[in-house]
């Protein structure tokens, strides 16, 4: 047998190189190049004419897509997916180990099976009996759920052909390997091959396939970025260990809008839907304490009120500490720099810790202004009870407008928030609005501080 050549593949963009390098010259990513065996991907790809899809009218396609959604009957999940899972849709669900991916998907399998459909659950991470034990615990045993404990892709595909299921779940994409490739399970080529072949079969048979994806230490999906391009939908399952809240976020969806979320509560009997996440997240918000503010978060159609906390304290170190949970640490550095410059305050002898209560990861710029106000509230030790805020901060301290203003305001009104500190550009007027055009103006109006 001819020995296969070693190649170096970029995890981010899939580019191949003859030698290793610290930086990918194709996409510019650092430390993303890994060693692999050269694989001949082209040798199998010979389809007969019969396999070729036929062109159909666009209007007809749309109608078909609209009709063929399968409900998981987990209401918040169906809503997040845009009204259920579409037949032939390939979903990648990623999340840290132990967050509850297998639990959620076994619950989904059970709900689908209850409707009389056949579900194939392929487990490469656990044995069938481990899945059974989990099924018993969460009351999700059904004769319509078929378990296959196998990691060989060809066997998996044969089982799909023979069983002809209505729904397929693969737990996880990194554990399955194709014997046609030499690289080991979880490598870039294998992950790409496994997801491409399952996508092929999902489209051919018109059945939904959910792939579970592990994440790396940095929180990215383990495997090439191209994986996210192959699948129709990418969902992240987030939460803090030791905390019961779990948030499913749709980050890409070819069959609905991205940015949708579904919130769950991990109980001893599996995941429970949280129908009103705002009251859930605010249920333990302290009153009369500084450093806490309400932020109406949304990147889709469902706004959620979350609590942003900050703690500013005198440092004992030469270099002050900056720690952030649920918020990018670089964002914290930038906001701190803007605060020092605009308000003329000294924070270099203070440690600053910020936290999004509930374990939600917030990446949207609308969190800038509430984050700055929470830090100031802790710095002056002045509580800001019943105040919510949103707005992006520019580097010169200006408050910029953000998306989904109406949705955020409505959610705050529902919870009877007394004051809303928001960008001046918001057209609507309510007595509770405090419209501001700069950070300085916001601090003057909220804290009555004028000493800068
Ligand atoms: P699991 O679904 O195995 O996580 P993942 O597939 O993402 O690795 O769930 C892991 C954790 O959830 C485990 O530590 C135990 C906990 N758990 C519950 O609290 N309640 C339950 O009903 C189940 C099944 C798990
Ligand atoms: Mg698992």
GROMACS .gro file of C-alpha atoms and ligand atoms in nm:
model
  478
    1UNK     CA    1   0.000   0.000   0.000
    2UNK     CA    2   0.128   0.343  -0.089
    3UNK     CA    3   0.212   0.544   0.220
    4UNK     CA    4  -0.005   0.853   0.243
    5UNK     CA    5   0.160   1.192   0.245
    6UNK     CA    6   0.136   1.414   0.548
    7UNK     CA    7  -0.045   1.741   0.488
    8UNK     CA    8  -0.118   2.035   0.715
    9UNK     CA    9  -0.477   2.161   0.724
   10UNK     CA   10  -0.614   2.483   0.869
   11UNK     CA   11  -0.893   2.413   1.118
   12UNK     CA   12  -1.054   2.747   1.045
   13UNK     CA   13  -1.072   2.757   0.665
   14UNK     CA   14  -0.967   2.408   0.551
   15UNK     CA   15  -0.668   2.530   0.344
   16UNK     CA   16  -0.392   2.271   0.291
   17UNK     CA   17  -0.016   2.329   0.322
   18UNK     CA   18   0.293   2.109   0.264
   19UNK     CA   19   0.459   2.231   0.586
   20UNK     CA   20   0.341   2.346   0.927
   21UNK     CA   21   0.317   2.716   1.007
   22UNK     CA   22   0.202   2.911   1.310
   23UNK     CA   23  -0.027   3.130   1.100
   24UNK     CA   24  -0.256   3.027   0.816
   25UNK     CA   25  -0.161   3.233   0.511
   26UNK     CA   26  -0.506   3.176   0.359
   27UNK     CA   27  -0.729   3.308   0.638
   28UNK     CA   28  -0.482   3.463   0.880
   29UNK     CA   29  -0.578   3.246   1.182
   30UNK     CA   30  -0.305   3.172   1.436
   31UNK     CA   31  -0.235   2.823   1.573
   32UNK     CA   32  -0.508   2.664   1.360
   33UNK     CA   33  -0.293   2.437   1.141
   34UNK     CA   34  -0.293   2.066   1.228
   35UNK     CA   35  -0.110   1.766   1.083
   36UNK     CA   36  -0.315   1.511   0.886
   37UNK     CA   37  -0.278   1.232   0.631
   38UNK     CA   38  -0.348   1.329   0.272
   39UNK     CA   39  -0.690   1.194   0.174
   40UNK     CA   40  -0.821   1.143  -0.173
   41UNK     CA   41  -1.167   1.292  -0.142
   42UNK     CA   42  -1.237   1.280  -0.514
   43UNK     CA   43  -1.219   0.907  -0.566
   44UNK     CA   44  -1.571   0.827  -0.437
   45UNK     CA   45  -1.753   1.123  -0.569
   46UNK     CA   46  -1.894   0.969  -0.886
   47UNK     CA   47  -2.271   1.001  -0.891
   48UNK     CA   48  -2.480   0.834  -1.158
   49UNK     CA   49  -2.714   1.053  -1.360
   50UNK     CA   50  -3.009   0.914  -1.162
   51UNK     CA   51  -2.879   1.076  -0.842
   52UNK     CA   52  -2.883   1.425  -0.986
   53UNK     CA   53  -3.145   1.653  -0.837
   54UNK     CA   54  -3.400   1.807  -1.073
   55UNK     CA   55  -3.462   2.178  -1.096
   56UNK     CA   56  -3.799   2.286  -0.956
   57UNK     CA   57  -3.987   2.612  -0.965
   58UNK     CA   58  -3.895   2.847  -0.682
   59UNK     CA   59  -4.256   2.900  -0.577
   60UNK     CA   60  -4.311   2.526  -0.546
   61UNK     CA   61  -3.994   2.482  -0.342
   62UNK     CA   62  -4.105   2.745  -0.095
   63UNK     CA   63  -4.443   2.584  -0.049
   64UNK     CA   64  -4.288   2.247   0.017
   65UNK     CA   65  -4.046   2.389   0.269
   66UNK     CA   66  -4.321   2.568   0.455
   67UNK     CA   67  -4.531   2.255   0.479
   68UNK     CA   68  -4.277   2.004   0.593
   69UNK     CA   69  -4.184   2.098   0.945
   70UNK     CA   70  -4.169   1.844   1.223
   71UNK     CA   71  -4.266   1.973   1.568
   72UNK     CA   72  -4.055   1.859   1.859
   73UNK     CA   73  -4.345   1.968   2.085
   74UNK     CA   74  -4.089   2.140   2.304
   75UNK     CA   75  -4.249   2.477   2.243
   76UNK     CA   76  -3.956   2.711   2.299
   77UNK     CA   77  -3.732   2.487   2.088
   78UNK     CA   78  -3.980   2.478   1.798
   79UNK     CA   79  -4.008   2.857   1.813
   80UNK     CA   80  -3.631   2.898   1.814
   81UNK     CA   81  -3.601   2.680   1.503
   82UNK     CA   82  -3.864   2.892   1.327
   83UNK     CA   83  -4.166   2.665   1.383
   84UNK     CA   84  -4.013   2.318   1.410
   85UNK     CA   85  -3.744   2.119   1.234
   86UNK     CA   86  -3.761   2.107   0.854
   87UNK     CA   87  -3.742   1.769   0.677
   88UNK     CA   88  -3.393   1.731   0.533
   89UNK     CA   89  -3.249   1.995   0.767
   90UNK     CA   90  -2.906   1.931   0.914
   91UNK     CA   91  -2.851   2.090   1.254
   92UNK     CA   92  -2.523   2.114   1.439
   93UNK     CA   93  -2.570   2.144   1.817
   94UNK     CA   94  -2.254   2.234   2.002
   95UNK     CA   95  -2.175   2.291   2.366
   96UNK     CA   96  -1.929   2.218   2.642
   97UNK     CA   97  -1.912   1.869   2.791
   98UNK     CA   98  -2.175   1.813   3.058
   99UNK     CA   99  -2.395   2.104   2.954
  100UNK     CA  100  -2.688   1.876   2.860
  101UNK     CA  101  -2.669   1.815   2.483
  102UNK     CA  102  -2.737   1.440   2.506
  103UNK     CA  103  -3.017   1.501   2.756
  104UNK     CA  104  -3.188   1.761   2.535
  105UNK     CA  105  -3.166   1.547   2.223
  106UNK     CA  106  -3.295   1.235   2.398
  107UNK     CA  107  -3.594   1.444   2.508
  108UNK     CA  108  -3.636   1.561   2.147
  109UNK     CA  109  -3.610   1.197   2.029
  110UNK     CA  110  -3.881   1.097   2.276
  111UNK     CA  111  -4.118   1.373   2.167
  112UNK     CA  112  -4.073   1.278   1.800
  113UNK     CA  113  -4.112   0.908   1.880
  114UNK     CA  114  -4.435   0.980   2.072
  115UNK     CA  115  -4.584   1.107   1.748
  116UNK     CA  116  -4.528   0.762   1.593
  117UNK     CA  117  -4.208   0.847   1.402
  118UNK     CA  118  -3.897   0.633   1.405
  119UNK     CA  119  -3.591   0.799   1.556
  120UNK     CA  120  -3.236   0.666   1.517
  121UNK     CA  121  -3.004   0.780   1.799
  122UNK     CA  122  -2.643   0.700   1.718
  123UNK     CA  123  -2.418   0.712   2.021
  124UNK     CA  124  -2.044   0.713   1.974
  125UNK     CA  125  -1.966   0.859   2.315
  126UNK     CA  126  -2.167   0.632   2.542
  127UNK     CA  127  -2.291   0.272   2.543
  128UNK     CA  128  -2.656   0.185   2.470
  129UNK     CA  129  -2.712   0.107   2.836
  130UNK     CA  130  -2.582   0.450   2.941
  131UNK     CA  131  -2.835   0.606   2.706
  132UNK     CA  132  -3.102   0.374   2.848
  133UNK     CA  133  -3.019   0.480   3.205
  134UNK     CA  134  -3.050   0.846   3.103
  135UNK     CA  135  -3.377   0.763   2.921
  136UNK     CA  136  -3.515   0.601   3.237
  137UNK     CA  137  -3.414   0.899   3.447
  138UNK     CA  138  -3.586   1.153   3.226
  139UNK     CA  139  -3.875   0.928   3.131
  140UNK     CA  140  -3.787   0.910   2.763
  141UNK     CA  141  -3.809   0.539   2.680
  142UNK     CA  142  -3.997   0.455   2.363
  143UNK     CA  143  -4.004   0.158   2.129
  144UNK     CA  144  -3.976   0.403   1.841
  145UNK     CA  145  -3.630   0.519   1.951
  146UNK     CA  146  -3.357   0.299   1.805
  147UNK     CA  147  -3.012   0.314   1.962
  148UNK     CA  148  -2.700   0.238   1.761
  149UNK     CA  149  -2.375   0.234   1.957
  150UNK     CA  150  -2.125   0.250   1.673
  151UNK     CA  151  -1.852   0.480   1.551
  152UNK     CA  152  -1.806   0.351   1.198
  153UNK     CA  153  -1.960   0.585   0.942
  154UNK     CA  154  -2.024   0.313   0.685
  155UNK     CA  155  -2.214   0.106   0.946
  156UNK     CA  156  -2.408   0.415   1.047
  157UNK     CA  157  -2.509   0.480   0.685
  158UNK     CA  158  -2.607   0.113   0.633
  159UNK     CA  159  -2.826   0.132   0.945
  160UNK     CA  160  -2.995   0.445   0.817
  161UNK     CA  161  -3.063   0.268   0.484
  162UNK     CA  162  -3.206  -0.041   0.654
  163UNK     CA  163  -3.405   0.120   0.935
  164UNK     CA  164  -3.532   0.409   0.723
  165UNK     CA  165  -3.583   0.641   1.023
  166UNK     CA  166  -3.781   0.966   1.018
  167UNK     CA  167  -3.528   1.148   1.235
  168UNK     CA  168  -3.155   1.094   1.301
  169UNK     CA  169  -2.942   1.212   1.594
  170UNK     CA  170  -2.564   1.163   1.595
  171UNK     CA  171  -2.391   1.196   1.934
  172UNK     CA  172  -2.124   1.313   1.845
  173UNK     CA  173  -1.979   1.401   1.505
  174UNK     CA  174  -1.622   1.388   1.645
  175UNK     CA  175  -1.648   1.023   1.755
  176UNK     CA  176  -1.748   0.877   1.418
  177UNK     CA  177  -1.491   0.787   1.151
  178UNK     CA  178  -1.500   0.671   0.792
  179UNK     CA  179  -1.283   0.365   0.721
  180UNK     CA  180  -1.215   0.511   0.377
  181UNK     CA  181  -0.994   0.775   0.537
  182UNK     CA  182  -0.675   0.709   0.729
  183UNK     CA  183  -0.691   0.994   0.977
  184UNK     CA  184  -0.831   0.930   1.321
  185UNK     CA  185  -1.183   1.014   1.444
  186UNK     CA  186  -1.224   1.381   1.530
  187UNK     CA  187  -0.963   1.501   1.279
  188UNK     CA  188  -1.046   1.775   1.033
  189UNK     CA  189  -1.087   1.537   0.737
  190UNK     CA  190  -1.301   1.290   0.933
  191UNK     CA  191  -1.532   1.552   1.081
  192UNK     CA  192  -1.577   1.705   0.737
  193UNK     CA  193  -1.637   1.365   0.575
  194UNK     CA  194  -1.885   1.247   0.842
  195UNK     CA  195  -2.091   1.565   0.825
  196UNK     CA  196  -2.083   1.578   0.445
  197UNK     CA  197  -2.202   1.216   0.409
  198UNK     CA  198  -2.478   1.262   0.667
  199UNK     CA  199  -2.586   1.585   0.499
  200UNK     CA  200  -2.603   1.396   0.169
  201UNK     CA  201  -2.828   1.128   0.319
  202UNK     CA  202  -3.046   1.387   0.499
  203UNK     CA  203  -3.113   1.561   0.167
  204UNK     CA  204  -3.164   1.237  -0.029
  205UNK     CA  205  -3.405   1.084   0.221
  206UNK     CA  206  -3.557   1.414   0.327
  207UNK     CA  207  -3.510   1.348   0.699
  208UNK     CA  208  -3.375   1.586   0.965
  209UNK     CA  209  -3.034   1.504   1.106
  210UNK     CA  210  -2.902   1.658   1.427
  211UNK     CA  211  -2.527   1.637   1.480
  212UNK     CA  212  -2.384   1.697   1.826
  213UNK     CA  213  -2.052   1.881   1.811
  214UNK     CA  214  -1.794   1.903   2.085
  215UNK     CA  215  -1.630   2.235   2.155
  216UNK     CA  216  -1.265   2.319   2.205
  217UNK     CA  217  -1.120   2.484   2.517
  218UNK     CA  218  -1.169   2.823   2.353
  219UNK     CA  219  -1.538   2.748   2.307
  220UNK     CA  220  -1.529   2.697   1.929
  221UNK     CA  221  -1.679   2.395   1.758
  222UNK     CA  222  -1.406   2.128   1.736
  223UNK     CA  223  -1.341   2.070   1.369
  224UNK     CA  224  -1.306   2.287   1.066
  225UNK     CA  225  -1.506   2.606   1.027
  226UNK     CA  226  -1.627   2.455   0.698
  227UNK     CA  227  -1.847   2.228   0.910
  228UNK     CA  228  -2.059   2.530   0.993
  229UNK     CA  229  -2.095   2.599   0.621
  230UNK     CA  230  -2.198   2.242   0.540
  231UNK     CA  231  -2.491   2.228   0.784
  232UNK     CA  232  -2.814   2.429   0.755
  233UNK     CA  233  -2.836   2.535   1.116
  234UNK     CA  234  -2.586   2.592   1.393
  235UNK     CA  235  -2.705   2.603   1.754
  236UNK     CA  236  -2.499   2.660   2.069
  237UNK     CA  237  -2.602   2.525   2.405
  238UNK     CA  238  -2.465   2.748   2.683
  239UNK     CA  239  -2.474   2.776   3.058
  240UNK     CA  240  -2.259   2.776   3.366
  241UNK     CA  241  -2.161   2.455   3.538
  242UNK     CA  242  -2.317   2.439   3.879
  243UNK     CA  243  -2.599   2.662   3.760
  244UNK     CA  244  -2.930   2.526   3.633
  245UNK     CA  245  -2.996   2.772   3.346
  246UNK     CA  246  -2.925   2.651   2.994
  247UNK     CA  247  -2.965   2.868   2.685
  248UNK     CA  248  -2.989   2.733   2.333
  249UNK     CA  249  -2.888   2.999   2.080
  250UNK     CA  250  -2.941   2.970   1.707
  251UNK     CA  251  -2.636   3.126   1.545
  252UNK     CA  252  -2.711   3.030   1.186
  253UNK     CA  253  -3.034   2.907   1.028
  254UNK     CA  254  -3.114   2.855   0.662
  255UNK     CA  255  -3.477   2.781   0.755
  256UNK     CA  256  -3.548   3.062   1.000
  257UNK     CA  257  -3.385   3.361   1.163
  258UNK     CA  258  -3.059   3.349   1.352
  259UNK     CA  259  -3.037   3.499   1.701
  260UNK     CA  260  -3.337   3.309   1.837
  261UNK     CA  261  -3.305   3.153   2.182
  262UNK     CA  262  -3.469   2.890   2.401
  263UNK     CA  263  -3.411   2.882   2.776
  264UNK     CA  264  -3.415   2.565   2.987
  265UNK     CA  265  -3.377   2.469   3.348
  266UNK     CA  266  -3.178   2.152   3.426
  267UNK     CA  267  -3.367   1.947   3.683
  268UNK     CA  268  -3.317   1.597   3.820
  269UNK     CA  269  -3.561   1.478   3.552
  270UNK     CA  270  -3.398   1.644   3.253
  271UNK     CA  271  -3.443   1.984   3.093
  272UNK     CA  272  -3.756   2.188   3.161
  273UNK     CA  273  -3.863   2.470   2.932
  274UNK     CA  274  -3.854   2.818   3.081
  275UNK     CA  275  -4.150   2.997   2.925
  276UNK     CA  276  -4.077   3.334   3.083
  277UNK     CA  277  -3.697   3.368   3.092
  278UNK     CA  278  -3.696   3.733   3.205
  279UNK     CA  279  -3.862   3.659   3.541
  280UNK     CA  280  -3.640   3.355   3.573
  281UNK     CA  281  -3.319   3.552   3.524
  282UNK     CA  282  -3.429   3.842   3.745
  283UNK     CA  283  -3.577   3.630   4.024
  284UNK     CA  284  -3.268   3.665   4.242
  285UNK     CA  285  -3.170   4.020   4.151
  286UNK     CA  286  -3.077   4.204   4.470
  287UNK     CA  287  -3.244   4.532   4.564
  288UNK     CA  288  -3.057   4.830   4.707
  289UNK     CA  289  -2.716   4.695   4.601
  290UNK     CA  290  -2.472   4.880   4.379
  291UNK     CA  291  -2.317   4.727   4.067
  292UNK     CA  292  -2.627   4.562   3.923
  293UNK     CA  293  -2.838   4.671   3.625
  294UNK     CA  294  -3.100   4.518   3.395
  295UNK     CA  295  -3.013   4.469   3.029
  296UNK     CA  296  -3.281   4.375   2.773
  297UNK     CA  297  -3.086   4.129   2.559
  298UNK     CA  298  -3.201   4.019   2.214
  299UNK     CA  299  -3.050   3.911   1.886
  300UNK     CA  300  -3.372   3.773   1.745
  301UNK     CA  301  -3.745   3.797   1.807
  302UNK     CA  302  -3.740   3.709   2.177
  303UNK     CA  303  -3.600   3.967   2.421
  304UNK     CA  304  -3.484   3.854   2.764
  305UNK     CA  305  -3.406   4.072   3.063
  306UNK     CA  306  -3.073   3.973   3.216
  307UNK     CA  307  -2.884   4.114   3.511
  308UNK     CA  308  -2.536   4.255   3.450
  309UNK     CA  309  -2.319   4.276   3.762
  310UNK     CA  310  -1.995   4.463   3.825
  311UNK     CA  311  -1.765   4.474   4.124
  312UNK     CA  312  -1.500   4.747   4.148
  313UNK     CA  313  -1.261   4.714   4.440
  314UNK     CA  314  -0.917   4.842   4.547
  315UNK     CA  315  -0.645   4.617   4.410
  316UNK     CA  316  -0.360   4.466   4.609
  317UNK     CA  317  -0.162   4.387   4.294
  318UNK     CA  318   0.074   4.599   4.086
  319UNK     CA  319  -0.140   4.529   3.780
  320UNK     CA  320  -0.515   4.547   3.854
  321UNK     CA  321  -0.728   4.246   3.769
  322UNK     CA  322  -0.993   4.248   3.497
  323UNK     CA  323  -1.222   3.945   3.489
  324UNK     CA  324  -1.536   3.895   3.282
  325UNK     CA  325  -1.790   3.615   3.270
  326UNK     CA  326  -2.037   3.608   2.983
  327UNK     CA  327  -1.876   3.917   2.829
  328UNK     CA  328  -1.562   3.940   2.617
  329UNK     CA  329  -1.265   4.052   2.827
  330UNK     CA  330  -1.152   4.287   2.546
  331UNK     CA  331  -1.488   4.463   2.564
  332UNK     CA  332  -1.432   4.516   2.937
  333UNK     CA  333  -1.088   4.670   2.869
  334UNK     CA  334  -1.230   4.907   2.609
  335UNK     CA  335  -1.524   5.015   2.829
  336UNK     CA  336  -1.283   5.072   3.121
  337UNK     CA  337  -1.061   5.289   2.900
  338UNK     CA  338  -1.361   5.493   2.779
  339UNK     CA  339  -1.480   5.542   3.139
  340UNK     CA  340  -1.137   5.667   3.251
  341UNK     CA  341  -1.103   5.907   2.960
  342UNK     CA  342  -1.458   6.042   2.947
  343UNK     CA  343  -1.531   6.068   3.321
  344UNK     CA  344  -1.177   6.150   3.423
  345UNK     CA  345  -1.177   5.880   3.690
  346UNK     CA  346  -0.885   5.661   3.793
  347UNK     CA  347  -0.941   5.286   3.764
  348UNK     CA  348  -0.581   5.165   3.743
  349UNK     CA  349  -0.574   5.092   4.116
  350UNK     CA  350  -0.905   4.900   4.102
  351UNK     CA  351  -0.984   4.539   4.022
  352UNK     CA  352  -1.291   4.510   3.800
  353UNK     CA  353  -1.505   4.197   3.780
  354UNK     CA  354  -1.814   4.172   3.561
  355UNK     CA  355  -2.067   3.893   3.525
  356UNK     CA  356  -2.381   3.813   3.329
  357UNK     CA  357  -2.606   3.635   3.579
  358UNK     CA  358  -2.730   3.298   3.453
  359UNK     CA  359  -2.433   3.204   3.236
  360UNK     CA  360  -2.551   3.369   2.915
  361UNK     CA  361  -2.275   3.471   2.672
  362UNK     CA  362  -2.343   3.823   2.547
  363UNK     CA  363  -2.168   3.939   2.235
  364UNK     CA  364  -2.397   4.216   2.112
  365UNK     CA  365  -2.278   4.580   2.139
  366UNK     CA  366  -2.603   4.692   2.306
  367UNK     CA  367  -2.456   4.573   2.637
  368UNK     CA  368  -2.187   4.849   2.635
  369UNK     CA  369  -2.389   5.122   2.809
  370UNK     CA  370  -2.543   4.902   3.085
  371UNK     CA  371  -2.201   4.750   3.147
  372UNK     CA  372  -2.046   5.095   3.188
  373UNK     CA  373  -2.330   5.202   3.421
  374UNK     CA  374  -2.291   4.887   3.635
  375UNK     CA  375  -1.918   4.958   3.673
  376UNK     CA  376  -1.985   5.320   3.769
  377UNK     CA  377  -2.259   5.212   4.011
  378UNK     CA  378  -2.010   4.989   4.193
  379UNK     CA  379  -1.733   5.253   4.171
  380UNK     CA  380  -1.948   5.520   4.343
  381UNK     CA  381  -2.133   5.255   4.547
  382UNK     CA  382  -2.466   5.397   4.433
  383UNK     CA  383  -2.741   5.141   4.364
  384UNK     CA  384  -2.943   5.173   4.043
  385UNK     CA  385  -3.253   4.972   4.126
  386UNK     CA  386  -3.525   4.933   3.869
  387UNK     CA  387  -3.314   5.079   3.592
  388UNK     CA  388  -3.263   4.905   3.259
  389UNK     CA  389  -3.035   5.020   2.983
  390UNK     CA  390  -2.911   4.940   2.633
  391UNK     CA  391  -2.690   5.120   2.383
  392UNK     CA  392  -2.358   5.084   2.207
  393UNK     CA  393  -2.064   5.299   2.318
  394UNK     CA  394  -1.829   5.455   2.066
  395UNK     CA  395  -1.464   5.515   2.153
  396UNK     CA  396  -1.530   5.886   2.207
  397UNK     CA  397  -1.800   5.808   2.463
  398UNK     CA  398  -2.096   5.863   2.231
  399UNK     CA  399  -2.405   5.643   2.278
  400UNK     CA  400  -2.508   5.477   1.952
  401UNK     CA  401  -2.836   5.321   1.845
  402UNK     CA  402  -2.883   4.943   1.837
  403UNK     CA  403  -3.118   4.692   1.675
  404UNK     CA  404  -3.456   4.573   1.805
  405UNK     CA  405  -3.528   4.886   2.012
  406UNK     CA  406  -3.907   4.825   2.022
  407UNK     CA  407  -3.877   4.467   2.141
  408UNK     CA  408  -3.638   4.564   2.418
  409UNK     CA  409  -3.856   4.852   2.537
  410UNK     CA  410  -4.170   4.633   2.539
  411UNK     CA  411  -4.001   4.365   2.750
  412UNK     CA  412  -3.885   4.630   3.002
  413UNK     CA  413  -4.237   4.772   3.022
  414UNK     CA  414  -4.378   4.424   3.084
  415UNK     CA  415  -4.156   4.405   3.391
  416UNK     CA  416  -4.243   4.754   3.509
  417UNK     CA  417  -3.887   4.884   3.489
  418UNK     CA  418  -3.900   5.243   3.624
  419UNK     CA  419  -3.626   5.403   3.416
  420UNK     CA  420  -3.481   5.315   3.079
  421UNK     CA  421  -3.144   5.469   2.991
  422UNK     CA  422  -3.132   5.448   2.613
  423UNK     CA  423  -2.979   5.615   2.304
  424UNK     CA  424  -3.112   5.959   2.209
  425UNK     CA  425  -3.194   5.831   1.860
  426UNK     CA  426  -3.493   5.628   1.991
  427UNK     CA  427  -3.793   5.809   1.843
  428UNK     CA  428  -4.066   5.695   2.080
  429UNK     CA  429  -4.130   5.893   2.398
  430UNK     CA  430  -4.234   5.763   2.741
  431UNK     CA  431  -4.195   5.935   3.081
  432UNK     CA  432  -3.971   5.647   3.193
  433UNK     CA  433  -3.719   5.714   2.916
  434UNK     CA  434  -3.386   5.877   2.994
  435UNK     CA  435  -3.245   5.949   2.649
  436UNK     CA  436  -2.874   6.013   2.631
  437UNK     CA  437  -2.624   6.090   2.359
  438UNK     CA  438  -2.304   6.035   2.559
  439UNK     CA  439  -2.172   5.830   2.847
  440UNK     CA  440  -2.112   6.149   3.046
  441UNK     CA  441  -2.475   6.255   3.003
  442UNK     CA  442  -2.590   5.908   3.114
  443UNK     CA  443  -2.379   5.922   3.432
  444UNK     CA  444  -2.496   6.276   3.517
  445UNK     CA  445  -2.860   6.179   3.471
  446UNK     CA  446  -2.844   5.844   3.651
  447UNK     CA  447  -2.609   5.921   3.940
  448UNK     CA  448  -2.631   6.300   3.967
  449UNK     CA  449  -2.250   6.298   3.956
  450UNK     CA  450  -2.096   6.608   3.809
  451UNK     CA  451  -1.742   6.593   3.945
  452UNK     CA  452  -1.556   6.527   3.625
  453LIG     P1  453  -2.543   1.543   2.934
  453LIG     O1  454  -2.669   1.550   2.856
  453LIG     O2  455  -2.475   1.409   2.942
  453LIG     O3  456  -2.437   1.650   2.877
  453LIG     P2  457  -2.352   1.654   2.742
  453LIG     O4  458  -2.412   1.555   2.648
  453LIG     O5  459  -2.365   1.795   2.693
  453LIG     O6  460  -2.213   1.622   2.776
  453LIG     O7  461  -2.577   1.598   3.080
  453LIG     C1  462  -2.477   1.617   3.166
  453LIG     C2  463  -2.513   1.666   3.301
  453LIG     O8  464  -2.647   1.694   3.327
  453LIG     C3  465  -2.470   1.563   3.401
  453LIG     O9  466  -2.364   1.621   3.477
  453LIG     C4  467  -2.585   1.534   3.486
  453LIG     C5  468  -2.684   1.641   3.453
  453LIG     N1  469  -2.821   1.589   3.445
  453LIG     C6  470  -2.918   1.638   3.531
  453LIG    O10  471  -2.893   1.725   3.616
  453LIG     N2  472  -3.045   1.592   3.520
  453LIG     C7  473  -3.080   1.496   3.431
  453LIG    O11  474  -3.196   1.456   3.427
  453LIG     C8  475  -2.976   1.443   3.344
  453LIG     C9  476  -3.009   1.337   3.245
  453LIG    C10  477  -2.850   1.494   3.355
  454LIG    MG1  478  -2.322   1.381   2.570
   0.00000   0.00000   0.00000
